[in-house]
Coordinates of C-alpha atoms in Angstrom, one line a residue:
M247 CA 0.1 -0.1 -0.1
I248 CA 3.3 2.2 0.6
A249 CA 4.5 1.7 -2.4
T250 CA 1.3 2.4 -4.7
D251 CA 0.8 5.7 -2.6
E252 CA 4.3 6.6 -3.3
A253 CA 4.1 5.9 -7.1
L254 CA 0.9 7.6 -7.4
R255 CA 2.9 10.6 -5.5
R256 CA 5.4 10.8 -8.2
L257 CA 2.9 10.1 -11.0
G258 CA 1.3 13.2 -9.4
T259 CA 5.0 15.1 -9.6
L260 CA 4.9 14.6 -13.5
F261 CA 1.9 16.1 -14.2
Y262 CA 2.0 18.8 -11.5
V263 CA -1.2 17.5 -9.6
V264 CA 0.6 18.2 -6.2
S265 CA 1.0 20.9 -3.7
P266 CA 3.5 23.6 -4.0
R267 CA 5.1 22.9 -0.5
S268 CA 5.4 19.6 -1.7
S269 CA 7.2 20.3 -4.8
S270 CA 9.2 23.1 -3.9
F271 CA 12.6 22.4 -2.7
S272 CA 15.4 24.7 -1.1
T273 CA 18.8 23.4 -3.4
V274 CA 19.2 21.7 -6.4
K275 CA 20.5 18.8 -5.5
E276 CA 17.0 17.8 -3.9
V277 CA 15.3 18.2 -7.1
P278 CA 15.1 14.7 -8.2
N279 CA 15.6 13.4 -11.8
Y280 CA 12.3 13.2 -13.1
I281 CA 13.3 12.0 -16.6
N282 CA 14.1 8.9 -14.7
E283 CA 10.9 8.8 -13.0
A284 CA 8.8 9.4 -16.2
V285 CA 10.1 6.9 -18.3
P286 CA 8.6 3.6 -16.7
W287 CA 5.5 5.6 -16.8
F288 CA 5.8 6.1 -20.9
V289 CA 6.8 2.7 -20.7
V290 CA 3.3 1.9 -19.2
I291 CA 1.2 4.4 -21.2
V292 CA 2.4 3.2 -24.7
L293 CA 1.8 -0.7 -23.8
F294 CA -1.6 0.6 -22.6
K295 CA -2.9 2.1 -25.5
E296 CA -1.0 -0.8 -27.6
L297 CA -3.1 -3.0 -26.5
C298 CA -6.5 -0.8 -25.8
G299 CA -6.4 0.0 -29.6
R300 CA -5.7 -4.3 -30.7
A301 CA -8.7 -4.9 -28.3
Q302 CA -10.3 -2.4 -30.3
G303 CA -9.2 -3.6 -33.9
R304 CA -8.0 -0.8 -34.6
Q305 CA -4.4 1.3 -34.9
L306 CA -4.7 4.1 -32.3
G307 CA -1.2 5.7 -32.9
R308 CA 2.3 4.6 -34.6
M309 CA 5.0 1.8 -32.5
C310 CA 8.0 3.5 -34.0
D311 CA 6.9 7.3 -33.0
N312 CA 7.1 5.6 -29.5
V313 CA 10.2 3.6 -29.8
T314 CA 11.5 7.2 -31.1
S315 CA 10.5 8.9 -28.2
L316 CA 12.2 6.0 -26.1
G317 CA 15.2 6.1 -27.7
H318 CA 15.8 10.5 -27.9
A319 CA 15.0 9.9 -24.0
T320 CA 18.0 7.3 -23.0
L321 CA 20.2 9.3 -25.6
Y322 CA 19.3 12.2 -23.8
E323 CA 20.5 10.7 -20.6
S324 CA 23.5 9.2 -21.7
V325 CA 24.7 12.6 -23.1
K326 CA 24.3 14.8 -20.4

């Protein structure tokens, strides 16, 4: 239960559904690495969208676009 609450809180942080007090930091070192936290959610959402599209018998998006976006994020994290 605690892990679920923490995961939902972090997801809320990514979409700015949190109070400003809980998302303000005193120093730059306290700021979480939001890109690393967003990648698992990105993968889950892409897979969910793909499964929904297949269940409905239609294509909701192009998988190559999703793979390109994920590759771009990986390259961005590797270079910086």
